[in-house]
Amino acid sequence: MNPNASAPSSSQAHAPASGILAFLLDRGFKRTHALVCLLREMAADPHPRTLAEWGDCPSLQERSGVTLYRLMLKLEQAGVVRRVNLGERAQCFQLLLTGPAPDYLVCTSCGGLEQVETPPEVRVLEDNLARKTGWKTVRHELEFFGVCPSCAENSDATVQSMNL
Amino acid sequence: MNPNASAPSSSQAHAPASGILAFLLDRGFKRTHALVCLLREMAADPHPRTLAEWGDCPSLQERSGVTLYRLMLKLEQAGVVRRVNLGERAQCFQLLLTGPAPDYLVCTSCGGLEQVETPPEVRVLEDNLARKTGWKTVRHELEFFGVCPSCAENSDATVQSMNL
DNA sequence: GTAATTGCAAATACTTTGCCACGTA
DNA sequence: TACGTGGCAAAGTATTTGCAATTAC
């Protein structure tokens, strides 16, 4: 393995899962079934999912949860996958395909997701932190939480009917 | 209980734990030992800590973890406490004393914290989301992750000595 | 052949609920 | 007294490790 290789740049990152696979093979990963399937599934759906959810993908159902867990850790270390906290009990993972990782608006009622454009200022602050404060490898995580319109309606209805 | 009372405004929020206690009593909380001690401890250290860590405070050591857990949930519901994900397995809680909740720069190596000023643009975006998209009660969570200068040094030393 | 990967089983950690005793208003 | 609160025990869920069998190179 070559732990000093850097993660695929965003130009490579736009390539499909095969580009990432090549990068990983370069780093010493073996071209195993689990790896190939997981990358394919994660490339097919760029949104964050829990380990259990990824394991439910058809091509991954025969894989044990432990395997996915360890594989995901390695992918995270390799900089190919990121971990996101979306307020669920379990953490979510998503493939980093398109350069800068997206931020999300999360419905605390139904768990629905909506992608949000990262405010440029956050990126600037991130760069400044890295340059000015001596912190290394700075990344950010930004989530907005709220109740989506459709859940809000239902909730109003509930409040009325229950006279809360 | 009066679930419709709103959380203490930031003008009240600057008051010590006693102001918050009054607010909670108003909402139907009972002035119990656990509540008083927890508020005091949380007011004494405004930084986020896990349930276990709060439970380690001298005045709370005889309290059961379950009690703290349920109390914390109630405080969160009452809007007096917020929950933060700092990348640890356990979630952290902190008292909301000073109006807008602070954001953090977290060291992924030693777990150290440094407070970061929230970019105004994030607040603006938050407000816009609430006004323009129909989402209710929007809040945000923003964390920066990296390796703090002192951990970076140690890590360099390790790399050199281990010849990695 | 060698070293990474895999799966089973089990340990660990954190969260959550049920039930009854207790304390506060 | 009435109802919120406290604690014990236990269940539920997620994460993590050990070890032996397997697989890719």
mmCIF file of C-alpha atoms (C1' of nucleotides) in Angstrom:
data_model
loop_
_atom_site.group_PDB
_atom_site.id
_atom_site.type_symbol
_atom_site.label_atom_id
_atom_site.label_comp_id
_atom_site.label_asym_id
_atom_site.label_seq_id
_atom_site.Cartn_x
_atom_site.Cartn_y
_atom_site.Cartn_z
ATOM 1 C CA MET A 1 0.000 0.000 0.000
ATOM 2 C CA ASN A 2 1.078 3.552 -0.576
ATOM 3 C CA PRO A 3 -0.474 5.700 2.111
ATOM 4 C CA ASN A 4 1.154 8.850 0.768
ATOM 5 C CA ALA A 5 -0.762 9.021 -2.491
ATOM 6 C CA SER A 6 -3.291 11.815 -2.450
ATOM 7 C CA ALA A 7 -6.991 11.342 -3.120
ATOM 8 C CA PRO A 8 -8.193 11.642 -6.704
ATOM 9 C CA SER A 9 -8.405 15.287 -7.711
ATOM 10 C CA SER A 10 -11.766 16.621 -8.710
ATOM 11 C CA SER A 11 -10.902 16.271 -12.367
ATOM 12 C CA GLN A 12 -10.430 12.549 -11.906
ATOM 13 C CA ALA A 13 -13.243 12.514 -9.431
ATOM 14 C CA HIS A 14 -15.836 13.150 -12.104
ATOM 15 C CA ALA A 15 -14.929 9.835 -13.644
ATOM 16 C CA PRO A 16 -17.210 6.890 -12.855
ATOM 17 C CA ALA A 17 -16.427 4.321 -10.221
ATOM 18 C CA SER A 18 -13.817 2.718 -12.484
ATOM 19 C CA GLY A 19 -11.556 5.748 -12.168
ATOM 20 C CA ILE A 20 -11.761 5.542 -8.422
ATOM 21 C CA LEU A 21 -11.098 1.835 -8.579
ATOM 22 C CA ALA A 22 -7.919 2.414 -10.555
ATOM 23 C CA PHE A 23 -6.826 4.951 -7.975
ATOM 24 C CA LEU A 24 -7.455 2.476 -5.181
ATOM 25 C CA LEU A 25 -5.654 -0.382 -6.937
ATOM 26 C CA ASP A 26 -2.759 1.992 -7.246
ATOM 27 C CA ARG A 27 -2.848 2.442 -3.520
ATOM 28 C CA GLY A 28 -2.642 -1.291 -2.972
ATOM 29 C CA PHE A 29 -6.313 -2.226 -2.710
ATOM 30 C CA LYS A 30 -7.222 -5.606 -4.183
ATOM 31 C CA ARG A 31 -9.882 -5.784 -6.842
ATOM 32 C CA THR A 32 -12.357 -7.772 -4.748
ATOM 33 C CA HIS A 33 -16.030 -8.351 -5.333
ATOM 34 C CA ALA A 34 -17.022 -6.381 -2.283
ATOM 35 C CA LEU A 35 -14.960 -3.391 -3.363
ATOM 36 C CA VAL A 36 -16.199 -3.362 -6.943
ATOM 37 C CA CYS A 37 -19.850 -3.755 -5.967
ATOM 38 C CA LEU A 38 -19.703 -1.175 -3.222
ATOM 39 C CA LEU A 39 -18.080 1.400 -5.495
ATOM 40 C CA ARG A 40 -20.662 0.740 -8.176
ATOM 41 C CA GLU A 41 -23.552 1.139 -5.788
ATOM 42 C CA MET A 42 -22.116 4.253 -4.223
ATOM 43 C CA ALA A 43 -21.421 5.782 -7.607
ATOM 44 C CA ALA A 44 -25.002 5.059 -8.644
ATOM 45 C CA ASP A 45 -26.406 6.982 -5.698
ATOM 46 C CA PRO A 46 -24.258 9.901 -4.598
ATOM 47 C CA HIS A 47 -26.344 10.566 -1.489
ATOM 48 C CA PRO A 48 -25.226 9.633 1.999
ATOM 49 C CA ARG A 49 -26.547 6.346 3.360
ATOM 50 C CA THR A 50 -25.909 4.294 6.454
ATOM 51 C CA LEU A 51 -23.846 1.119 6.289
ATOM 52 C CA ALA A 52 -27.008 -0.918 6.710
ATOM 53 C CA GLU A 53 -28.635 0.883 3.800
ATOM 54 C CA TRP A 54 -25.679 0.295 1.489
ATOM 55 C CA GLY A 55 -25.745 -3.345 2.557
ATOM 56 C CA ASP A 56 -29.336 -3.570 1.376
ATOM 57 C CA CYS A 57 -28.296 -2.910 -2.225
ATOM 58 C CA PRO A 58 -28.984 -6.026 -4.311
ATOM 59 C CA SER A 59 -25.335 -6.599 -5.212
ATOM 60 C CA LEU A 60 -24.253 -6.256 -1.600
ATOM 61 C CA GLN A 61 -26.849 -8.268 0.247
ATOM 62 C CA GLU A 62 -24.663 -11.340 0.538
ATOM 63 C CA ARG A 63 -21.835 -9.280 1.980
ATOM 64 C CA SER A 64 -21.517 -9.234 5.722
ATOM 65 C CA GLY A 65 -22.008 -5.963 7.544
ATOM 66 C CA VAL A 66 -18.520 -6.250 9.020
ATOM 67 C CA THR A 67 -16.940 -6.386 5.612
ATOM 68 C CA LEU A 68 -18.740 -3.264 4.516
ATOM 69 C CA TYR A 69 -17.774 -1.585 7.736
ATOM 70 C CA ARG A 70 -14.086 -2.268 7.304
ATOM 71 C CA LEU A 71 -14.114 -1.517 3.621
ATOM 72 C CA MET A 72 -15.828 1.787 4.247
ATOM 73 C CA LEU A 73 -13.209 2.741 6.825
ATOM 74 C CA LYS A 74 -10.477 2.072 4.317
ATOM 75 C CA LEU A 75 -12.261 4.062 1.656
ATOM 76 C CA GLU A 76 -12.661 6.908 4.092
ATOM 77 C CA GLN A 77 -8.960 6.792 4.946
ATOM 78 C CA ALA A 78 -8.148 6.785 1.252
ATOM 79 C CA GLY A 79 -10.187 9.977 0.913
ATOM 80 C CA VAL A 80 -12.657 8.421 -1.491
ATOM 81 C CA VAL A 81 -15.608 8.336 0.880
ATOM 82 C CA ARG A 82 -16.804 10.776 3.475
ATOM 83 C CA ARG A 83 -18.780 10.270 6.642
ATOM 84 C CA VAL A 84 -21.731 12.557 7.350
ATOM 85 C CA ASN A 85 -23.747 13.060 10.478
ATOM 86 C CA LEU A 86 -27.346 13.622 9.547
ATOM 87 C CA GLY A 87 -28.860 13.428 12.976
ATOM 88 C CA GLU A 88 -29.737 9.758 12.547
ATOM 89 C CA ARG A 89 -28.446 7.321 15.080
ATOM 90 C CA ALA A 90 -26.190 5.700 12.512
ATOM 91 C CA GLN A 91 -23.636 7.614 10.522
ATOM 92 C CA CYS A 92 -23.916 7.973 6.767
ATOM 93 C CA PHE A 93 -21.319 7.505 4.053
ATOM 94 C CA GLN A 94 -21.145 8.839 0.551
ATOM 95 C CA LEU A 95 -18.721 8.664 -2.337
ATOM 96 C CA LEU A 96 -16.787 11.815 -3.084
ATOM 97 C CA LEU A 97 -17.313 12.053 -6.817
ATOM 98 C CA THR A 98 -17.700 15.669 -7.675
ATOM 99 C CA GLY A 99 -14.966 17.549 -5.928
ATOM 100 C CA PRO A 100 -16.226 19.554 -2.953
ATOM 101 C CA ALA A 101 -18.601 17.548 -0.776
ATOM 102 C CA PRO A 102 -22.191 18.779 -0.791
ATOM 103 C CA ASP A 103 -24.037 20.063 2.268
ATOM 104 C CA TYR A 104 -27.583 19.150 3.171
ATOM 105 C CA LEU A 105 -30.860 20.366 4.503
ATOM 106 C CA VAL A 106 -32.335 17.568 6.606
ATOM 107 C CA CYS A 107 -35.957 17.103 7.619
ATOM 108 C CA THR A 108 -35.964 16.119 11.283
ATOM 109 C CA SER A 109 -39.401 14.649 10.864
ATOM 110 C CA CYS A 110 -39.213 12.368 7.810
ATOM 111 C CA GLY A 111 -35.425 12.260 7.323
ATOM 112 C CA GLY A 112 -35.732 13.683 3.827
ATOM 113 C CA LEU A 113 -32.717 15.342 2.251
ATOM 114 C CA GLU A 114 -32.250 18.369 0.086
ATOM 115 C CA GLN A 115 -28.893 19.466 -1.190
ATOM 116 C CA VAL A 116 -27.741 22.947 -0.288
ATOM 117 C CA GLU A 117 -25.123 25.018 -1.993
ATOM 118 C CA THR A 118 -22.210 25.560 0.356
ATOM 119 C CA PRO A 119 -21.817 29.262 1.100
ATOM 120 C CA PRO A 120 -18.521 30.408 -0.455
ATOM 121 C CA GLU A 121 -17.618 32.048 2.823
ATOM 122 C CA VAL A 122 -17.450 28.636 4.458
ATOM 123 C CA ARG A 123 -14.881 27.508 1.917
ATOM 124 C CA VAL A 124 -12.919 30.692 2.421
ATOM 125 C CA LEU A 125 -12.983 30.224 6.171
ATOM 126 C CA GLU A 126 -11.900 26.624 5.710
ATOM 127 C CA ASP A 127 -8.907 27.700 3.619
ATOM 128 C CA ASN A 128 -8.030 30.452 6.054
ATOM 129 C CA LEU A 129 -8.108 28.076 8.984
ATOM 130 C CA ALA A 130 -5.692 25.808 7.177
ATOM 131 C CA ARG A 131 -3.350 28.647 6.237
ATOM 132 C CA LYS A 132 -3.527 30.896 9.253
ATOM 133 C CA THR A 133 -4.007 28.700 12.285
ATOM 134 C CA GLY A 134 -1.641 25.863 11.525
ATOM 135 C CA TRP A 135 -4.377 23.214 11.440
ATOM 136 C CA LYS A 136 -3.834 20.494 8.852
ATOM 137 C CA THR A 137 -6.259 18.824 6.449
ATOM 138 C CA VAL A 138 -9.226 20.930 7.352
ATOM 139 C CA ARG A 139 -12.614 19.926 6.047
ATOM 140 C CA HIS A 140 -16.054 21.100 7.068
ATOM 141 C CA GLU A 141 -19.433 19.628 7.681
ATOM 142 C CA LEU A 142 -22.505 21.824 7.404
ATOM 143 C CA GLU A 143 -26.055 20.695 7.851
ATOM 144 C CA PHE A 144 -29.296 22.571 8.146
ATOM 145 C CA PHE A 145 -32.079 20.932 10.114
ATOM 146 C CA GLY A 146 -35.753 21.701 9.950
ATOM 147 C CA VAL A 147 -39.168 20.374 9.064
ATOM 148 C CA CYS A 148 -39.934 20.100 5.384
ATOM 149 C CA PRO A 149 -43.130 21.681 4.002
ATOM 150 C CA SER A 150 -45.044 18.422 3.677
ATOM 151 C CA CYS A 151 -44.187 17.279 7.189
ATOM 152 C CA ALA A 152 -45.067 20.714 8.490
ATOM 153 C CA GLU A 153 -48.558 20.363 6.998
ATOM 154 C CA ASN A 154 -49.082 16.959 8.532
ATOM 155 C CA SER A 155 -47.828 18.220 11.854
ATOM 156 C CA ASP A 156 -50.274 21.126 11.777
ATOM 157 C CA ALA A 157 -53.070 18.701 11.032
ATOM 158 C CA THR A 158 -51.996 16.527 13.955
ATOM 159 C CA VAL A 159 -51.836 19.483 16.294
ATOM 160 C CA GLN A 160 -55.327 20.534 15.296
ATOM 161 C CA SER A 161 -56.868 17.103 15.567
ATOM 162 C CA MET A 162 -55.171 16.362 18.865
ATOM 163 C CA ASN A 163 -55.848 19.854 20.162
ATOM 164 C CA LEU A 164 -52.284 20.201 21.428
ATOM 165 C CA MET B 1 -46.423 21.761 31.568
ATOM 166 C CA ASN B 2 -46.790 24.501 29.023
ATOM 167 C CA PRO B 3 -45.259 23.247 25.786
ATOM 168 C CA ASN B 4 -46.098 26.453 23.970
ATOM 169 C CA ALA B 5 -43.779 28.743 25.891
ATOM 170 C CA SER B 6 -40.834 29.822 23.787
ATOM 171 C CA ALA B 7 -37.214 29.302 24.750
ATOM 172 C CA PRO B 8 -35.510 32.072 26.681
ATOM 173 C CA SER B 9 -34.559 34.904 24.358
ATOM 174 C CA SER B 10 -30.926 35.769 24.079
ATOM 175 C CA SER B 11 -31.363 38.690 26.455
ATOM 176 C CA GLN B 12 -32.513 36.282 29.147
ATOM 177 C CA ALA B 13 -30.065 33.702 27.970
ATOM 178 C CA HIS B 14 -27.099 35.661 29.242
ATOM 179 C CA ALA B 15 -28.431 35.174 32.746
ATOM 180 C CA PRO B 16 -26.811 32.409 34.816
ATOM 181 C CA ALA B 17 -28.327 29.000 35.286
ATOM 182 C CA SER B 18 -30.892 30.419 37.721
ATOM 183 C CA GLY B 19 -32.595 32.346 34.925
ATOM 184 C CA ILE B 20 -32.902 29.197 32.895
ATOM 185 C CA LEU B 21 -34.177 27.335 35.928
ATOM 186 C CA ALA B 22 -36.938 29.884 36.391
ATOM 187 C CA PHE B 23 -37.874 29.485 32.747
ATOM 188 C CA LEU B 24 -38.041 25.735 33.149
ATOM 189 C CA LEU B 25 -40.092 25.869 36.362
ATOM 190 C CA ASP B 26 -42.468 28.056 34.435
ATOM 191 C CA ARG B 27 -42.735 25.335 31.862
ATOM 192 C CA GLY B 28 -43.696 22.796 34.516
ATOM 193 C CA PHE B 29 -40.298 21.346 35.409
ATOM 194 C CA LYS B 30 -39.828 20.459 39.050
ATOM 195 C CA ARG B 31 -36.916 21.898 40.960
ATOM 196 C CA THR B 32 -35.113 18.611 41.514
ATOM 197 C CA HIS B 33 -31.560 17.970 42.578
ATOM 198 C CA ALA B 34 -30.604 16.458 39.258
ATOM 199 C CA LEU B 35 -31.960 19.428 37.316
ATOM 200 C CA VAL B 36 -30.303 22.049 39.495
ATOM 201 C CA CYS B 37 -26.929 20.303 39.502
ATOM 202 C CA LEU B 38 -26.959 19.623 35.778
ATOM 203 C CA LEU B 39 -27.793 23.231 34.940
ATOM 204 C CA ARG B 40 -25.080 24.476 37.258
ATOM 205 C CA GLU B 41 -22.468 22.211 35.704
ATOM 206 C CA MET B 42 -23.532 23.028 32.178
ATOM 207 C CA ALA B 43 -23.521 26.739 32.896
ATOM 208 C CA ALA B 44 -20.030 26.423 34.359
ATOM 209 C CA ASP B 45 -18.684 24.891 31.163
ATOM 210 C CA PRO B 46 -20.407 26.102 28.010
ATOM 211 C CA HIS B 47 -18.631 23.598 25.783
ATOM 212 C CA PRO B 48 -20.315 20.489 24.386
ATOM 213 C CA ARG B 49 -19.766 17.270 26.323
ATOM 214 C CA THR B 50 -21.123 13.761 26.097
ATOM 215 C CA LEU B 51 -23.669 12.506 28.604
ATOM 216 C CA ALA B 52 -20.975 10.391 30.205
ATOM 217 C CA GLU B 53 -18.721 13.404 30.589
ATOM 218 C CA TRP B 54 -21.437 15.505 32.232
ATOM 219 C CA GLY B 55 -22.130 12.575 34.498
ATOM 220 C CA ASP B 56 -18.520 12.655 35.642
ATOM 221 C CA CYS B 57 -18.959 16.109 37.163
ATOM 222 C CA PRO B 58 -18.590 15.874 40.949
ATOM 223 C CA SER B 59 -22.124 16.986 41.702
ATOM 224 C CA LEU B 60 -23.573 14.516 39.212
ATOM 225 C CA GLN B 61 -21.612 11.376 39.907
ATOM 226 C CA GLU B 62 -24.309 9.818 42.034
ATOM 227 C CA ARG B 63 -26.897 10.414 39.328
ATOM 228 C CA SER B 64 -27.676 7.517 37.053
ATOM 229 C CA GLY B 65 -26.863 7.837 33.375
ATOM 230 C CA VAL B 66 -30.471 7.212 32.483
ATOM 231 C CA THR B 67 -31.621 10.148 34.524
ATOM 232 C CA LEU B 68 -29.203 12.461 32.796
ATOM 233 C CA TYR B 69 -30.245 11.054 29.461
ATOM 234 C CA ARG B 70 -33.932 11.745 30.030
ATOM 235 C CA LEU B 71 -33.301 15.096 31.619
ATOM 236 C CA MET B 72 -31.129 16.143 28.704
ATOM 237 C CA LEU B 73 -33.841 15.161 26.229
ATOM 238 C CA LYS B 74 -36.317 17.323 28.075
ATOM 239 C CA LEU B 75 -33.898 20.224 28.166
ATOM 240 C CA GLU B 76 -33.318 19.827 24.459
ATOM 241 C CA GLN B 77 -37.059 19.812 23.795
ATOM 242 C CA ALA B 78 -37.389 22.905 25.919
ATOM 243 C CA GLY B 79 -34.805 24.590 23.705
ATOM 244 C CA VAL B 80 -32.359 25.135 26.546
ATOM 245 C CA VAL B 81 -29.794 22.602 25.413
ATOM 246 C CA ARG B 82 -28.517 21.673 22.000
ATOM 247 C CA ARG B 83 -27.043 18.458 20.675
ATOM 248 C CA VAL B 84 -23.842 18.562 18.627
ATOM 249 C CA ASN B 85 -22.153 15.903 16.574
ATOM 250 C CA LEU B 86 -18.436 16.260 16.931
ATOM 251 C CA GLY B 87 -17.442 13.101 15.164
ATOM 252 C CA GLU B 88 -17.274 11.113 18.383
ATOM 253 C CA ARG B 89 -19.394 8.059 18.732
ATOM 254 C CA ALA B 90 -21.433 9.678 21.458
ATOM 255 C CA GLN B 91 -23.314 12.868 20.897
ATOM 256 C CA CYS B 92 -22.479 16.008 22.831
ATOM 257 C CA PHE B 93 -24.762 18.447 24.613
ATOM 258 C CA GLN B 94 -24.256 22.042 25.607
ATOM 259 C CA LEU B 95 -26.293 24.730 27.289
ATOM 260 C CA LEU B 96 -27.537 27.503 25.029
ATOM 261 C CA LEU B 97 -26.540 30.506 27.069
ATOM 262 C CA THR B 98 -25.440 33.151 24.654
ATOM 263 C CA GLY B 99 -27.966 33.376 21.890
ATOM 264 C CA PRO B 100 -26.757 31.847 18.617
ATOM 265 C CA ALA B 101 -25.072 28.494 19.117
ATOM 266 C CA PRO B 102 -21.339 28.495 18.450
ATOM 267 C CA ASP B 103 -19.612 26.420 15.792
ATOM 268 C CA TYR B 104 -16.425 24.479 16.320
ATOM 269 C CA LEU B 105 -13.110 23.454 14.879
ATOM 270 C CA VAL B 106 -12.449 19.893 16.027
ATOM 271 C CA CYS B 107 -9.126 18.081 16.149
ATOM 272 C CA THR B 108 -9.664 14.605 14.764
ATOM 273 C CA SER B 109 -6.555 13.438 16.530
ATOM 274 C CA CYS B 110 -6.897 14.607 20.141
ATOM 275 C CA GLY B 111 -10.541 15.704 20.145
ATOM 276 C CA GLY B 112 -9.599 19.247 21.114
ATOM 277 C CA LEU B 113 -12.056 22.042 20.406
ATOM 278 C CA GLU B 114 -11.698 25.592 19.236
ATOM 279 C CA GLN B 115 -14.629 27.903 18.775
ATOM 280 C CA VAL B 116 -15.174 29.371 15.317
ATOM 281 C CA GLU B 117 -17.159 32.410 14.425
ATOM 282 C CA THR B 118 -20.133 31.427 12.317
ATOM 283 C CA PRO B 119 -19.888 32.981 8.858
ATOM 284 C CA PRO B 120 -22.740 35.517 8.546
ATOM 285 C CA GLU B 121 -23.612 33.997 5.216
ATOM 286 C CA VAL B 122 -24.607 30.801 6.956
ATOM 287 C CA ARG B 123 -27.065 32.694 9.137
ATOM 288 C CA VAL B 124 -28.409 34.480 6.088
ATOM 289 C CA LEU B 125 -28.817 31.205 4.246
ATOM 290 C CA GLU B 126 -30.525 29.747 7.285
ATOM 291 C CA ASP B 127 -33.021 32.588 7.382
ATOM 292 C CA ASN B 128 -33.581 32.397 3.643
ATOM 293 C CA LEU B 129 -34.267 28.697 3.809
ATOM 294 C CA ALA B 130 -36.875 29.343 6.463
ATOM 295 C CA ARG B 131 -38.520 32.166 4.536
ATOM 296 C CA LYS B 132 -38.233 31.005 0.944
ATOM 297 C CA THR B 133 -38.510 27.238 0.925
ATOM 298 C CA GLY B 134 -41.285 26.666 3.427
ATOM 299 C CA TRP B 135 -39.123 24.712 5.862
ATOM 300 C CA LYS B 136 -39.906 25.333 9.516
ATOM 301 C CA THR B 137 -37.653 25.870 12.519
ATOM 302 C CA VAL B 138 -34.434 25.716 10.605
ATOM 303 C CA ARG B 139 -31.181 25.505 12.510
ATOM 304 C CA HIS B 140 -27.697 24.709 11.311
ATOM 305 C CA GLU B 141 -24.744 22.733 12.474
ATOM 306 C CA LEU B 142 -21.300 23.592 11.176
ATOM 307 C CA GLU B 143 -18.082 21.921 12.174
ATOM 308 C CA PHE B 144 -14.585 22.114 10.809
ATOM 309 C CA PHE B 145 -12.388 19.063 11.233
ATOM 310 C CA GLY B 146 -8.635 18.897 11.072
ATOM 311 C CA VAL B 147 -5.476 18.181 13.001
ATOM 312 C CA CYS B 148 -4.416 20.810 15.501
ATOM 313 C CA PRO B 149 -0.848 22.186 15.356
ATOM 314 C CA SER B 150 0.410 20.224 18.347
ATOM 315 C CA CYS B 151 -1.006 16.925 17.081
ATOM 316 C CA ALA B 152 0.416 17.682 13.649
ATOM 317 C CA GLU B 153 3.886 18.007 15.197
ATOM 318 C CA ASN B 154 3.577 14.747 17.056
ATOM 319 C CA SER B 155 2.288 13.056 13.947
ATOM 320 C CA ASP B 156 5.262 14.323 11.961
ATOM 321 C CA ALA B 157 7.575 13.007 14.650
ATOM 322 C CA THR B 158 5.856 9.632 14.512
ATOM 323 C CA VAL B 159 6.087 9.497 10.758
ATOM 324 C CA GLN B 160 9.790 10.261 10.885
ATOM 325 C CA SER B 161 10.606 7.794 13.647
ATOM 326 C CA MET B 162 8.524 5.042 12.063
ATOM 327 C CA ASN B 163 9.792 5.890 8.622
ATOM 328 C CA LEU B 164 6.284 5.767 7.168
ATOM 329 C "C1'" DG C 1 3.487 -18.033 -1.591
ATOM 330 C "C1'" DT C 2 2.361 -13.839 0.604
ATOM 331 C "C1'" DA C 3 -0.427 -10.486 2.282
ATOM 332 C "C1'" DA C 4 -4.832 -8.367 2.062
ATOM 333 C "C1'" DT C 5 -9.609 -9.442 2.549
ATOM 334 C "C1'" DT C 6 -13.606 -11.842 4.381
ATOM 335 C "C1'" DG C 7 -16.956 -13.814 7.616
ATOM 336 C "C1'" DC C 8 -18.420 -15.617 11.948
ATOM 337 C "C1'" DA C 9 -18.875 -14.810 16.569
ATOM 338 C "C1'" DA C 10 -18.519 -12.023 20.258
ATOM 339 C "C1'" DA C 11 -17.206 -7.860 22.906
ATOM 340 C "C1'" DT C 12 -18.015 -3.073 23.462
ATOM 341 C "C1'" DA C 13 -20.436 1.259 23.430
ATOM 342 C "C1'" DC C 14 -24.266 4.120 23.264
ATOM 343 C "C1'" DT C 15 -29.202 4.746 23.299
ATOM 344 C "C1'" DT C 16 -33.786 3.727 24.670
ATOM 345 C "C1'" DT C 17 -37.828 1.648 27.249
ATOM 346 C "C1'" DG C 18 -40.612 -0.565 31.244
ATOM 347 C "C1'" DC C 19 -41.652 -0.601 35.698
ATOM 348 C "C1'" DC C 20 -41.992 0.812 40.275
ATOM 349 C "C1'" DA C 21 -40.343 3.962 44.095
ATOM 350 C "C1'" DC C 22 -39.778 8.631 45.348
ATOM 351 C "C1'" DG C 23 -40.044 13.692 45.772
ATOM 352 C "C1'" DT C 24 -42.042 18.127 44.615
ATOM 353 C "C1'" DA C 25 -45.865 21.170 44.142
ATOM 354 C "C1'" DT D 1 -52.832 13.542 46.563
ATOM 355 C "C1'" DA D 2 -51.196 13.847 41.862
ATOM 356 C "C1'" DC D 3 -47.934 13.854 38.671
ATOM 357 C "C1'" DG D 4 -43.389 14.707 37.228
ATOM 358 C "C1'" DT D 5 -38.987 12.610 38.265
ATOM 359 C "C1'" DG D 6 -35.395 8.990 39.699
ATOM 360 C "C1'" DG D 7 -33.228 4.603 39.466
ATOM 361 C "C1'" DC D 8 -32.670 -0.320 38.373
ATOM 362 C "C1'" DA D 9 -32.715 -3.612 35.020
ATOM 363 C "C1'" DA D 10 -32.902 -4.941 30.512
ATOM 364 C "C1'" DA D 11 -33.680 -4.521 25.556
ATOM 365 C "C1'" DG D 12 -32.335 -2.440 21.233
ATOM 366 C "C1'" DT D 13 -29.098 -0.679 17.927
ATOM 367 C "C1'" DA D 14 -24.496 0.596 16.210
ATOM 368 C "C1'" DT D 15 -19.680 -0.020 16.313
ATOM 369 C "C1'" DT D 16 -15.463 -2.575 16.849
ATOM 370 C "C1'" DT D 17 -12.148 -6.568 17.473
ATOM 371 C "C1'" DG D 18 -10.097 -11.619 17.223
ATOM 372 C "C1'" DC D 19 -9.300 -15.348 14.722
ATOM 373 C "C1'" DA D 20 -9.429 -18.632 11.120
ATOM 374 C "C1'" DA D 21 -10.629 -19.398 6.198
ATOM 375 C "C1'" DT D 22 -10.375 -17.437 1.771
ATOM 376 C "C1'" DT D 23 -8.907 -14.739 -2.185
ATOM 377 C "C1'" DA D 24 -6.241 -11.606 -5.175
ATOM 378 C "C1'" DC D 25 -1.774 -10.631 -6.829
#
